[in-house]
Amino acid sequence: MEQSQRWQHIVIIFVAVWFPSLLAQTTTSVHLSPTPTPQSPERLKFRLAGHPRKHNEGRIEVFYKGEWGTICDDDFSLGNAHVLCRQLGFVSATGWAHSAKYGKGTGKIWLDNVQCSGSERSISVCKSRGWGNSDCTHDEDAGVICKDERLPGFVDSNIIEVQVDERKVEEVRLRPVVAMASKRVPVTEGVVEVRYKDGWAQVCDNGWTPKNSRVVCGMMGFPHERKVNKNFYKLYAERQKNYFLVHSVACLGTEVHLAACPLEFNQANATETCPGGMPAAVSCVPGPDYTQNRAMRKKLKTSSTVRLKGGARPGEGRVEVLKGTEWGTVCDDRWNLQAASVVCRELGYGSAKLALTGARMGQGIGPIHMNEVQCAGQERSLWNCRFKNITAEDCKHTEDAAVRCNVPYMGFEKTVRLVGGRSEYEGRVEVRVGQRWGSVCSEGWTTKEAMVACRQLGLGFSMHAITETWYWDGSNVTDMVMSGVKCTGDELSLSQCQQHKTVSCPKTGARFAAGVICSETASDLVLNAPLVQQTVYIEDRPLHMLYCAAEEDCLSSTAAKANWPYGHRRLLRFSSEIHNIGRADFRPKAGRHSWVWHACHGHYHSMDIFTHYDLLSINGTKVAEGHKASFCLEDSECHEGVSKRYECANFGEQGITVGCWDLYRHDIDCQWIDITDVKPGNYILQVVINPNYEVSESDFTNNAMKCNCKYDGHRIWLHNCHIGDAFSEEAERKFEKYPGQLNNQIS
């Protein structure tokens, strides 16, 4: 295809759509022709509507002649959906829906019998009956399901205005002009260049403002701009031959992409393309995570009242805000790129790439603090934006807002690769040390290290950390170049983790190289803390009823010295309700072929240890402990609209479905802590789910639950039960220093 033809098919953003009028006259016949548009220019808008739906699907509605209307599903196809999804700002469609799946619309049915090939620049150039000519009812309203990937530069997350034009700005870069700077990452300063045809073109700096720089820095993943040395760049420009595609830029500073700003393109016949000017240059301030200077890193502070949870990559996740001493989520009503960008910059990233709705980064727990957030885009904190407080009927956690921010390009993915796997998401981890590629020793290779590897690869979460890779092709395995890798799990690359200075691996060879299986989604388990507090009690249980529990190591070590079967053990009992609020089912690491049968209780153990139950002294020392093997991971109950998938009966599959929970009642074996040897006093009850990180989760910080506990030798009281990351740091410190109850009254 000729270059000129290629440009004609590209959909551009942010202005109005000007379609040429067509001579064909609208008739009531079924004869199909390109959809006529009026003689005067008409602005079209598109939106997704209906319920229930996610942010990238819904009933397709078109704004035409001042009125919103729908499209009939007659002759509808995936080609139609492709065209509409692109006009909505998504890269393509993955499906479509008929018969008003997302509910019936109202008003006009603007189009019927639409037939697109899929490559058209607009729905208006596809064949149809014509605008407003339809024999359908709203029972036939069409819907589309778009791929959850945005075209660059779309301002609004739903209602999209588009234009068709050859002149466009999609890809933007900062080109460093100093040799040393070109080798340093991230690139924080340079000449602004835009992709043009097969190369790059410059932007004239006439009238260039700090607001323009703010937009460019945001695109590059930086929260702030700073002054640039124009004299230096003027000297540079005099020695270079420049091609100026853009004559002037007039950003407000709140845009998320340069393409959203008013732009003036140079005319082909212009004699001088940048009179008296030079190429625009920008200098950006990186956030603390991307600052090489340690002293500067300490000066740069990010928000302590906003955080991201549940994301696989840096700069993405569910938005949570701190109100008082408790973290909570944000409802997605009116959530858009302006509000998302305020969050991103507040956390030390650039502007927002995506404003995600419908709990796309998993559901939160606890309170929902904000609704209908409206930001201008210049606010320093989300708390400075207008918002509504939540009432019980306003929002649910299925509407939790999330973001994906622009982050600086670090090139980490160039120093790691997967080999030997059956897909791009699995294989032998190989890293580049200097100019040499090699494998990683699997000794000590755990979920945490695998999480970092998958993050570095840009492949999401680690589903499995592989320590023996015999079942993958090992014919091209290289020598080991890294060993002793130990990560916290938050690093951006394996090179940031601890490792041996000199490679030392007890088991060498292809079979013992570290490997991973990555996944875009992961589970996230969290305990129902209030239920623990509500169901706690003490039972003195006769020893003759505890033989099975002793066999499964559910009693303290002193039980072995007891005078069996006489006497009893004092048990602290409570119920555990474990929810999966992530985006993937929680499945045991071991396949069912390796589950262990326990005849005493008549069940299979799919995980050696699923939870730890501990009673701690105020200074953190364990005074009693228990553990629960996952003898039965199943869906006890699920939220409305979610079906149970896992049931232990008859050697069934074990797991916890997204949106479901597994209930261990207080009256079943091992659902306790043996406190027979514990003296009266004030303690902390701690429950930790998946304590050995056997199964990958999107967030391990919410796996622990703590309660203040008072035991008087006969009765027990729990209060302040909470998930490990639910409180502010200050509130958590107060909890840890709790001096104990003076009486049994809990305020």
JSON list of C-alpha atoms in Angstrom, two decimals, residues 544-736:
[
{"chain": "A", "resi": 544, "resn": "HIS", "atom": "CA", "xyz": [-10.06, -38.78, 73.30]},
{"chain": "A", "resi": 545, "resn": "MET", "atom": "CA", "xyz": [-11.74, -36.56, 70.66]},
{"chain": "A", "resi": 546, "resn": "LEU", "atom": "CA", "xyz": [-8.42, -35.17, 69.36]},
{"chain": "A", "resi": 547, "resn": "TYR", "atom": "CA", "xyz": [-6.59, -38.20, 67.93]},
{"chain": "A", "resi": 548, "resn": "CYS", "atom": "CA", "xyz": [-7.12, -37.10, 64.30]},
{"chain": "A", "resi": 549, "resn": "ALA", "atom": "CA", "xyz": [-6.13, -33.52, 65.13]},
{"chain": "A", "resi": 550, "resn": "ALA", "atom": "CA", "xyz": [-2.92, -34.76, 66.80]},
{"chain": "A", "resi": 551, "resn": "GLU", "atom": "CA", "xyz": [-2.14, -36.87, 63.74]},
{"chain": "A", "resi": 552, "resn": "GLU", "atom": "CA", "xyz": [-2.40, -33.74, 61.57]},
{"chain": "A", "resi": 553, "resn": "ASP", "atom": "CA", "xyz": [-0.18, -31.71, 63.93]},
{"chain": "A", "resi": 554, "resn": "CYS", "atom": "CA", "xyz": [-2.94, -29.34, 65.01]},
{"chain": "A", "resi": 555, "resn": "LEU", "atom": "CA", "xyz": [-2.03, -29.31, 68.73]},
{"chain": "A", "resi": 556, "resn": "SER", "atom": "CA", "xyz": [0.88, -27.70, 70.57]},
{"chain": "A", "resi": 557, "resn": "SER", "atom": "CA", "xyz": [3.99, -29.78, 71.23]},
{"chain": "A", "resi": 558, "resn": "THR", "atom": "CA", "xyz": [3.13, -30.33, 74.91]},
{"chain": "A", "resi": 559, "resn": "ALA", "atom": "CA", "xyz": [0.10, -32.39, 73.87]},
{"chain": "A", "resi": 560, "resn": "ALA", "atom": "CA", "xyz": [2.45, -35.30, 73.13]},
{"chain": "A", "resi": 561, "resn": "LYS", "atom": "CA", "xyz": [3.30, -35.49, 76.86]},
{"chain": "A", "resi": 562, "resn": "ALA", "atom": "CA", "xyz": [-0.35, -35.55, 77.96]},
{"chain": "A", "resi": 563, "resn": "ASN", "atom": "CA", "xyz": [-1.93, -38.59, 79.59]},
{"chain": "A", "resi": 564, "resn": "TRP", "atom": "CA", "xyz": [-3.93, -39.75, 76.54]},
{"chain": "A", "resi": 565, "resn": "PRO", "atom": "CA", "xyz": [-6.89, -40.31, 76.37]},
{"chain": "A", "resi": 566, "resn": "TYR", "atom": "CA", "xyz": [-7.52, -38.56, 79.68]},
{"chain": "A", "resi": 567, "resn": "GLY", "atom": "CA", "xyz": [-7.64, -34.84, 80.21]},
{"chain": "A", "resi": 568, "resn": "HIS", "atom": "CA", "xyz": [-8.36, -32.08, 77.71]},
{"chain": "A", "resi": 569, "resn": "ARG", "atom": "CA", "xyz": [-6.81, -29.28, 75.63]},
{"chain": "A", "resi": 570, "resn": "ARG", "atom": "CA", "xyz": [-7.96, -25.66, 75.77]},
{"chain": "A", "resi": 571, "resn": "LEU", "atom": "CA", "xyz": [-8.71, -24.44, 72.24]},
{"chain": "A", "resi": 572, "resn": "LEU", "atom": "CA", "xyz": [-9.21, -20.91, 70.96]},
{"chain": "A", "resi": 573, "resn": "ARG", "atom": "CA", "xyz": [-11.82, -21.40, 68.22]},
{"chain": "A", "resi": 574, "resn": "PHE", "atom": "CA", "xyz": [-13.07, -19.04, 65.49]},
{"chain": "A", "resi": 575, "resn": "SER", "atom": "CA", "xyz": [-14.44, -19.16, 61.94]},
{"chain": "A", "resi": 576, "resn": "SER", "atom": "CA", "xyz": [-12.36, -18.27, 58.88]},
{"chain": "A", "resi": 577, "resn": "GLU", "atom": "CA", "xyz": [-14.06, -16.97, 55.76]},
{"chain": "A", "resi": 578, "resn": "ILE", "atom": "CA", "xyz": [-11.46, -16.54, 53.01]},
{"chain": "A", "resi": 579, "resn": "HIS", "atom": "CA", "xyz": [-12.49, -14.47, 49.98]},
{"chain": "A", "resi": 580, "resn": "ASN", "atom": "CA", "xyz": [-10.87, -14.41, 46.55]},
{"chain": "A", "resi": 581, "resn": "ILE", "atom": "CA", "xyz": [-11.08, -10.76, 45.45]},
{"chain": "A", "resi": 582, "resn": "GLY", "atom": "CA", "xyz": [-8.48, -11.11, 42.68]},
{"chain": "A", "resi": 583, "resn": "ARG", "atom": "CA", "xyz": [-8.83, -11.66, 38.94]},
{"chain": "A", "resi": 584, "resn": "ALA", "atom": "CA", "xyz": [-7.95, -15.36, 38.74]},
{"chain": "A", "resi": 585, "resn": "ASP", "atom": "CA", "xyz": [-9.04, -18.46, 40.64]},
{"chain": "A", "resi": 586, "resn": "PHE", "atom": "CA", "xyz": [-6.89, -19.58, 43.57]},
{"chain": "A", "resi": 587, "resn": "ARG", "atom": "CA", "xyz": [-5.65, -23.09, 42.78]},
{"chain": "A", "resi": 588, "resn": "PRO", "atom": "CA", "xyz": [-3.29, -25.31, 44.80]},
{"chain": "A", "resi": 589, "resn": "LYS", "atom": "CA", "xyz": [0.24, -25.42, 43.43]},
{"chain": "A", "resi": 590, "resn": "ALA", "atom": "CA", "xyz": [0.32, -29.22, 43.50]},
{"chain": "A", "resi": 591, "resn": "GLY", "atom": "CA", "xyz": [-1.70, -31.16, 40.94]},
{"chain": "A", "resi": 592, "resn": "ARG", "atom": "CA", "xyz": [-4.32, -33.59, 42.23]},
{"chain": "A", "resi": 593, "resn": "HIS", "atom": "CA", "xyz": [-2.04, -36.52, 41.45]},
{"chain": "A", "resi": 594, "resn": "SER", "atom": "CA", "xyz": [0.23, -35.42, 44.30]},
{"chain": "A", "resi": 595, "resn": "TRP", "atom": "CA", "xyz": [-2.45, -34.61, 46.91]},
{"chain": "A", "resi": 596, "resn": "VAL", "atom": "CA", "xyz": [-2.09, -36.56, 50.14]},
{"chain": "A", "resi": 597, "resn": "TRP", "atom": "CA", "xyz": [-4.96, -38.70, 51.43]},
{"chain": "A", "resi": 598, "resn": "HIS", "atom": "CA", "xyz": [-5.64, -38.51, 55.18]},
{"chain": "A", "resi": 599, "resn": "ALA", "atom": "CA", "xyz": [-7.74, -41.50, 56.17]},
{"chain": "A", "resi": 600, "resn": "CYS", "atom": "CA", "xyz": [-8.46, -40.20, 59.68]},
{"chain": "A", "resi": 601, "resn": "HIS", "atom": "CA", "xyz": [-10.57, -37.29, 58.44]},
{"chain": "A", "resi": 602, "resn": "GLY", "atom": "CA", "xyz": [-11.30, -38.82, 55.04]},
{"chain": "A", "resi": 603, "resn": "HIS", "atom": "CA", "xyz": [-10.02, -35.98, 52.86]},
{"chain": "A", "resi": 604, "resn": "TYR", "atom": "CA", "xyz": [-7.16, -34.90, 50.60]},
{"chain": "A", "resi": 605, "resn": "HIS", "atom": "CA", "xyz": [-4.58, -32.26, 51.50]},
{"chain": "A", "resi": 606, "resn": "SER", "atom": "CA", "xyz": [-3.84, -30.13, 48.44]},
{"chain": "A", "resi": 607, "resn": "MET", "atom": "CA", "xyz": [-1.44, -27.80, 50.30]},
{"chain": "A", "resi": 608, "resn": "ASP", "atom": "CA", "xyz": [0.76, -28.70, 53.26]},
{"chain": "A", "resi": 609, "resn": "ILE", "atom": "CA", "xyz": [0.06, -25.39, 54.98]},
{"chain": "A", "resi": 610, "resn": "PHE", "atom": "CA", "xyz": [-2.73, -23.09, 53.88]},
{"chain": "A", "resi": 611, "resn": "THR", "atom": "CA", "xyz": [-2.91, -20.79, 56.94]},
{"chain": "A", "resi": 612, "resn": "HIS", "atom": "CA", "xyz": [-0.91, -20.02, 60.06]},
{"chain": "A", "resi": 613, "resn": "TYR", "atom": "CA", "xyz": [-2.78, -19.24, 63.29]},
{"chain": "A", "resi": 614, "resn": "ASP", "atom": "CA", "xyz": [-0.59, -17.58, 65.94]},
{"chain": "A", "resi": 615, "resn": "LEU", "atom": "CA", "xyz": [-1.04, -15.98, 69.34]},
{"chain": "A", "resi": 616, "resn": "LEU", "atom": "CA", "xyz": [1.68, -13.40, 69.89]},
{"chain": "A", "resi": 617, "resn": "SER", "atom": "CA", "xyz": [2.85, -11.49, 72.92]},
{"chain": "A", "resi": 618, "resn": "ILE", "atom": "CA", "xyz": [2.75, -7.71, 72.70]},
{"chain": "A", "resi": 619, "resn": "ASN", "atom": "CA", "xyz": [6.42, -7.73, 71.67]},
{"chain": "A", "resi": 620, "resn": "GLY", "atom": "CA", "xyz": [5.69, -10.17, 68.81]},
{"chain": "A", "resi": 621, "resn": "THR", "atom": "CA", "xyz": [6.88, -13.44, 70.35]},
{"chain": "A", "resi": 622, "resn": "LYS", "atom": "CA", "xyz": [4.79, -16.53, 69.58]},
{"chain": "A", "resi": 623, "resn": "VAL", "atom": "CA", "xyz": [3.13, -17.97, 72.68]},
{"chain": "A", "resi": 624, "resn": "ALA", "atom": "CA", "xyz": [0.90, -20.43, 70.81]},
{"chain": "A", "resi": 625, "resn": "GLU", "atom": "CA", "xyz": [0.53, -21.50, 67.23]},
{"chain": "A", "resi": 626, "resn": "GLY", "atom": "CA", "xyz": [-1.52, -23.63, 64.92]},
{"chain": "A", "resi": 627, "resn": "HIS", "atom": "CA", "xyz": [-1.73, -24.30, 61.21]},
{"chain": "A", "resi": 628, "resn": "LYS", "atom": "CA", "xyz": [-4.34, -25.46, 58.80]},
{"chain": "A", "resi": 629, "resn": "ALA", "atom": "CA", "xyz": [-3.57, -27.67, 55.84]},
{"chain": "A", "resi": 630, "resn": "SER", "atom": "CA", "xyz": [-5.82, -26.96, 52.88]},
{"chain": "A", "resi": 631, "resn": "PHE", "atom": "CA", "xyz": [-7.62, -30.26, 53.15]},
{"chain": "A", "resi": 632, "resn": "CYS", "atom": "CA", "xyz": [-10.56, -28.80, 51.33]},
{"chain": "A", "resi": 633, "resn": "LEU", "atom": "CA", "xyz": [-10.32, -25.68, 49.21]},
{"chain": "A", "resi": 634, "resn": "GLU", "atom": "CA", "xyz": [-13.78, -25.11, 47.78]},
{"chain": "A", "resi": 635, "resn": "ASP", "atom": "CA", "xyz": [-16.41, -22.50, 47.00]},
{"chain": "A", "resi": 636, "resn": "SER", "atom": "CA", "xyz": [-18.69, -22.36, 50.05]},
{"chain": "A", "resi": 637, "resn": "GLU", "atom": "CA", "xyz": [-20.66, -19.37, 48.76]},
{"chain": "A", "resi": 638, "resn": "CYS", "atom": "CA", "xyz": [-20.36, -16.83, 45.93]},
{"chain": "A", "resi": 639, "resn": "HIS", "atom": "CA", "xyz": [-21.54, -13.33, 45.16]},
{"chain": "A", "resi": 640, "resn": "GLU", "atom": "CA", "xyz": [-24.68, -12.92, 43.11]},
{"chain": "A", "resi": 641, "resn": "GLY", "atom": "CA", "xyz": [-24.12, -13.90, 39.48]},
{"chain": "A", "resi": 642, "resn": "VAL", "atom": "CA", "xyz": [-21.00, -16.00, 40.21]},
{"chain": "A", "resi": 643, "resn": "SER", "atom": "CA", "xyz": [-21.22, -19.79, 39.94]},
{"chain": "A", "resi": 644, "resn": "LYS", "atom": "CA", "xyz": [-19.39, -22.23, 42.20]},
{"chain": "A", "resi": 645, "resn": "ARG", "atom": "CA", "xyz": [-16.64, -24.16, 40.42]},
{"chain": "A", "resi": 646, "resn": "TYR", "atom": "CA", "xyz": [-14.80, -26.10, 43.13]},
{"chain": "A", "resi": 647, "resn": "GLU", "atom": "CA", "xyz": [-16.10, -28.82, 45.45]},
{"chain": "A", "resi": 648, "resn": "CYS", "atom": "CA", "xyz": [-14.06, -31.32, 47.42]},
{"chain": "A", "resi": 649, "resn": "ALA", "atom": "CA", "xyz": [-16.55, -34.17, 47.41]},
{"chain": "A", "resi": 650, "resn": "ASN", "atom": "CA", "xyz": [-15.67, -37.25, 45.33]},
{"chain": "A", "resi": 651, "resn": "PHE", "atom": "CA", "xyz": [-12.07, -36.14, 44.76]},
{"chain": "A", "resi": 652, "resn": "GLY", "atom": "CA", "xyz": [-13.29, -32.98, 43.08]},
{"chain": "A", "resi": 653, "resn": "GLU", "atom": "CA", "xyz": [-11.18, -30.08, 41.92]},
{"chain": "A", "resi": 654, "resn": "GLN", "atom": "CA", "xyz": [-10.03, -27.76, 44.71]},
{"chain": "A", "resi": 655, "resn": "GLY", "atom": "CA", "xyz": [-9.75, -23.98, 44.59]},
{"chain": "A", "resi": 656, "resn": "ILE", "atom": "CA", "xyz": [-11.55, -20.70, 45.27]},
{"chain": "A", "resi": 657, "resn": "THR", "atom": "CA", "xyz": [-13.28, -18.94, 42.37]},
{"chain": "A", "resi": 658, "resn": "VAL", "atom": "CA", "xyz": [-13.03, -15.17, 41.89]},
{"chain": "A", "resi": 659, "resn": "GLY", "atom": "CA", "xyz": [-15.99, -13.67, 43.72]},
{"chain": "A", "resi": 660, "resn": "CYS", "atom": "CA", "xyz": [-16.42, -16.68, 46.02]},
{"chain": "A", "resi": 661, "resn": "TRP", "atom": "CA", "xyz": [-15.24, -17.62, 49.50]},
{"chain": "A", "resi": 662, "resn": "ASP", "atom": "CA", "xyz": [-14.22, -20.72, 51.43]},
{"chain": "A", "resi": 663, "resn": "LEU", "atom": "CA", "xyz": [-15.72, -20.96, 54.92]},
{"chain": "A", "resi": 664, "resn": "TYR", "atom": "CA", "xyz": [-13.98, -22.94, 57.66]},
{"chain": "A", "resi": 665, "resn": "ARG", "atom": "CA", "xyz": [-16.49, -23.05, 60.50]},
{"chain": "A", "resi": 666, "resn": "HIS", "atom": "CA", "xyz": [-15.33, -22.70, 64.07]},
{"chain": "A", "resi": 667, "resn": "ASP", "atom": "CA", "xyz": [-16.54, -26.22, 64.93]},
{"chain": "A", "resi": 668, "resn": "ILE", "atom": "CA", "xyz": [-14.37, -28.25, 62.53]},
{"chain": "A", "resi": 669, "resn": "ASP", "atom": "CA", "xyz": [-11.07, -29.92, 63.42]},
{"chain": "A", "resi": 670, "resn": "CYS", "atom": "CA", "xyz": [-7.92, -27.78, 63.42]},
{"chain": "A", "resi": 671, "resn": "GLN", "atom": "CA", "xyz": [-9.90, -24.55, 63.21]},
{"chain": "A", "resi": 672, "resn": "TRP", "atom": "CA", "xyz": [-8.25, -23.37, 66.42]},
{"chain": "A", "resi": 673, "resn": "ILE", "atom": "CA", "xyz": [-5.14, -22.41, 68.36]},
{"chain": "A", "resi": 674, "resn": "ASP", "atom": "CA", "xyz": [-4.15, -24.70, 71.24]},
{"chain": "A", "resi": 675, "resn": "ILE", "atom": "CA", "xyz": [-3.78, -22.25, 74.20]},
{"chain": "A", "resi": 676, "resn": "THR", "atom": "CA", "xyz": [-3.57, -24.88, 76.94]},
{"chain": "A", "resi": 677, "resn": "ASP", "atom": "CA", "xyz": [-0.18, -23.54, 78.08]},
{"chain": "A", "resi": 678, "resn": "VAL", "atom": "CA", "xyz": [-0.97, -19.82, 77.69]},
{"chain": "A", "resi": 679, "resn": "LYS", "atom": "CA", "xyz": [-1.16, -17.62, 80.78]},
{"chain": "A", "resi": 680, "resn": "PRO", "atom": "CA", "xyz": [-3.77, -14.86, 81.21]},
{"chain": "A", "resi": 681, "resn": "GLY", "atom": "CA", "xyz": [-2.77, -11.58, 79.60]},
{"chain": "A", "resi": 682, "resn": "ASN", "atom": "CA", "xyz": [-3.00, -9.31, 76.57]},
{"chain": "A", "resi": 683, "resn": "TYR", "atom": "CA", "xyz": [-1.99, -10.76, 73.23]},
{"chain": "A", "resi": 684, "resn": "ILE", "atom": "CA", "xyz": [-2.26, -10.36, 69.45]},
{"chain": "A", "resi": 685, "resn": "LEU", "atom": "CA", "xyz": [-4.11, -12.98, 67.41]},
{"chain": "A", "resi": 686, "resn": "GLN", "atom": "CA", "xyz": [-2.60, -13.29, 63.94]},
{"chain": "A", "resi": 687, "resn": "VAL", "atom": "CA", "xyz": [-3.88, -15.27, 60.97]},
{"chain": "A", "resi": 688, "resn": "VAL", "atom": "CA", "xyz": [-1.77, -15.48, 57.79]},
{"chain": "A", "resi": 689, "resn": "ILE", "atom": "CA", "xyz": [-3.15, -17.00, 54.58]},
{"chain": "A", "resi": 690, "resn": "ASN", "atom": "CA", "xyz": [-0.80, -18.68, 52.10]},
{"chain": "A", "resi": 691, "resn": "PRO", "atom": "CA", "xyz": [2.11, -17.96, 54.47]},
{"chain": "A", "resi": 692, "resn": "ASN", "atom": "CA", "xyz": [4.79, -19.68, 52.40]},
{"chain": "A", "resi": 693, "resn": "TYR", "atom": "CA", "xyz": [3.75, -17.91, 49.17]},
{"chain": "A", "resi": 694, "resn": "GLU", "atom": "CA", "xyz": [3.12, -21.31, 47.60]},
{"chain": "A", "resi": 695, "resn": "VAL", "atom": "CA", "xyz": [0.49, -19.85, 45.29]},
{"chain": "A", "resi": 696, "resn": "SER", "atom": "CA", "xyz": [0.92, -16.54, 43.48]},
{"chain": "A", "resi": 697, "resn": "GLU", "atom": "CA", "xyz": [-1.33, -13.65, 44.41]},
{"chain": "A", "resi": 698, "resn": "SER", "atom": "CA", "xyz": [-1.59, -10.10, 43.12]},
{"chain": "A", "resi": 699, "resn": "ASP", "atom": "CA", "xyz": [-1.17, -8.74, 46.65]},
{"chain": "A", "resi": 700, "resn": "PHE", "atom": "CA", "xyz": [0.46, -10.47, 49.61]},
{"chain": "A", "resi": 701, "resn": "THR", "atom": "CA", "xyz": [0.21, -7.46, 51.96]},
{"chain": "A", "resi": 702, "resn": "ASN", "atom": "CA", "xyz": [-3.44, -8.23, 52.74]},
{"chain": "A", "resi": 703, "resn": "ASN", "atom": "CA", "xyz": [-2.83, -11.91, 53.60]},
{"chain": "A", "resi": 704, "resn": "ALA", "atom": "CA", "xyz": [-2.35, -11.25, 57.33]},
{"chain": "A", "resi": 705, "resn": "MET", "atom": "CA", "xyz": [-5.08, -10.37, 59.84]},
{"chain": "A", "resi": 706, "resn": "LYS", "atom": "CA", "xyz": [-4.45, -9.15, 63.39]},
{"chain": "A", "resi": 707, "resn": "CYS", "atom": "CA", "xyz": [-6.64, -8.65, 66.45]},
{"chain": "A", "resi": 708, "resn": "ASN", "atom": "CA", "xyz": [-6.01, -7.32, 69.94]},
{"chain": "A", "resi": 709, "resn": "CYS", "atom": "CA", "xyz": [-6.78, -10.14, 72.36]},
{"chain": "A", "resi": 710, "resn": "LYS", "atom": "CA", "xyz": [-7.50, -10.26, 76.12]},
{"chain": "A", "resi": 711, "resn": "TYR", "atom": "CA", "xyz": [-7.46, -13.61, 77.93]},
{"chain": "A", "resi": 712, "resn": "ASP", "atom": "CA", "xyz": [-8.37, -13.77, 81.63]},
{"chain": "A", "resi": 713, "resn": "GLY", "atom": "CA", "xyz": [-7.79, -17.50, 82.03]},
{"chain": "A", "resi": 714, "resn": "HIS", "atom": "CA", "xyz": [-11.47, -18.37, 81.50]},
{"chain": "A", "resi": 715, "resn": "ARG", "atom": "CA", "xyz": [-12.81, -16.13, 78.74]},
{"chain": "A", "resi": 716, "resn": "ILE", "atom": "CA", "xyz": [-11.38, -14.37, 75.72]},
{"chain": "A", "resi": 717, "resn": "TRP", "atom": "CA", "xyz": [-12.16, -11.12, 73.90]},
{"chain": "A", "resi": 718, "resn": "LEU", "atom": "CA", "xyz": [-11.02, -9.94, 70.46]},
{"chain": "A", "resi": 719, "resn": "HIS", "atom": "CA", "xyz": [-11.21, -6.37, 69.16]},
{"chain": "A", "resi": 720, "resn": "ASN", "atom": "CA", "xyz": [-9.64, -4.18, 66.47]},
{"chain": "A", "resi": 721, "resn": "CYS", "atom": "CA", "xyz": [-9.52, -7.14, 64.07]},
{"chain": "A", "resi": 722, "resn": "HIS", "atom": "CA", "xyz": [-8.22, -5.86, 60.73]},
{"chain": "A", "resi": 723, "resn": "ILE", "atom": "CA", "xyz": [-6.39, -6.87, 57.58]},
{"chain": "A", "resi": 724, "resn": "GLY", "atom": "CA", "xyz": [-2.65, -6.12, 57.67]},
{"chain": "A", "resi": 725, "resn": "ASP", "atom": "CA", "xyz": [-2.74, -3.15, 55.27]},
{"chain": "A", "resi": 726, "resn": "ALA", "atom": "CA", "xyz": [-6.15, -1.71, 56.18]},
{"chain": "A", "resi": 727, "resn": "PHE", "atom": "CA", "xyz": [-4.89, 0.96, 58.58]},
{"chain": "A", "resi": 728, "resn": "SER", "atom": "CA", "xyz": [-2.51, 3.88, 58.26]},
{"chain": "A", "resi": 729, "resn": "GLU", "atom": "CA", "xyz": [1.07, 3.38, 59.43]},
{"chain": "A", "resi": 730, "resn": "GLU", "atom": "CA", "xyz": [0.38, 5.55, 62.47]},
{"chain": "A", "resi": 731, "resn": "ALA", "atom": "CA", "xyz": [-2.70, 3.52, 63.44]},
{"chain": "A", "resi": 732, "resn": "GLU", "atom": "CA", "xyz": [-0.77, 0.28, 62.96]},
{"chain": "A", "resi": 733, "resn": "ARG", "atom": "CA", "xyz": [1.99, 1.52, 65.27]},
{"chain": "A", "resi": 734, "resn": "LYS", "atom": "CA", "xyz": [-0.59, 2.33, 67.93]},
{"chain": "A", "resi": 735, "resn": "PHE", "atom": "CA", "xyz": [-2.07, -1.14, 67.50]},
{"chain": "A", "resi": 736, "resn": "GLU", "atom": "CA", "xyz": [1.32, -2.78, 68.02]}
]
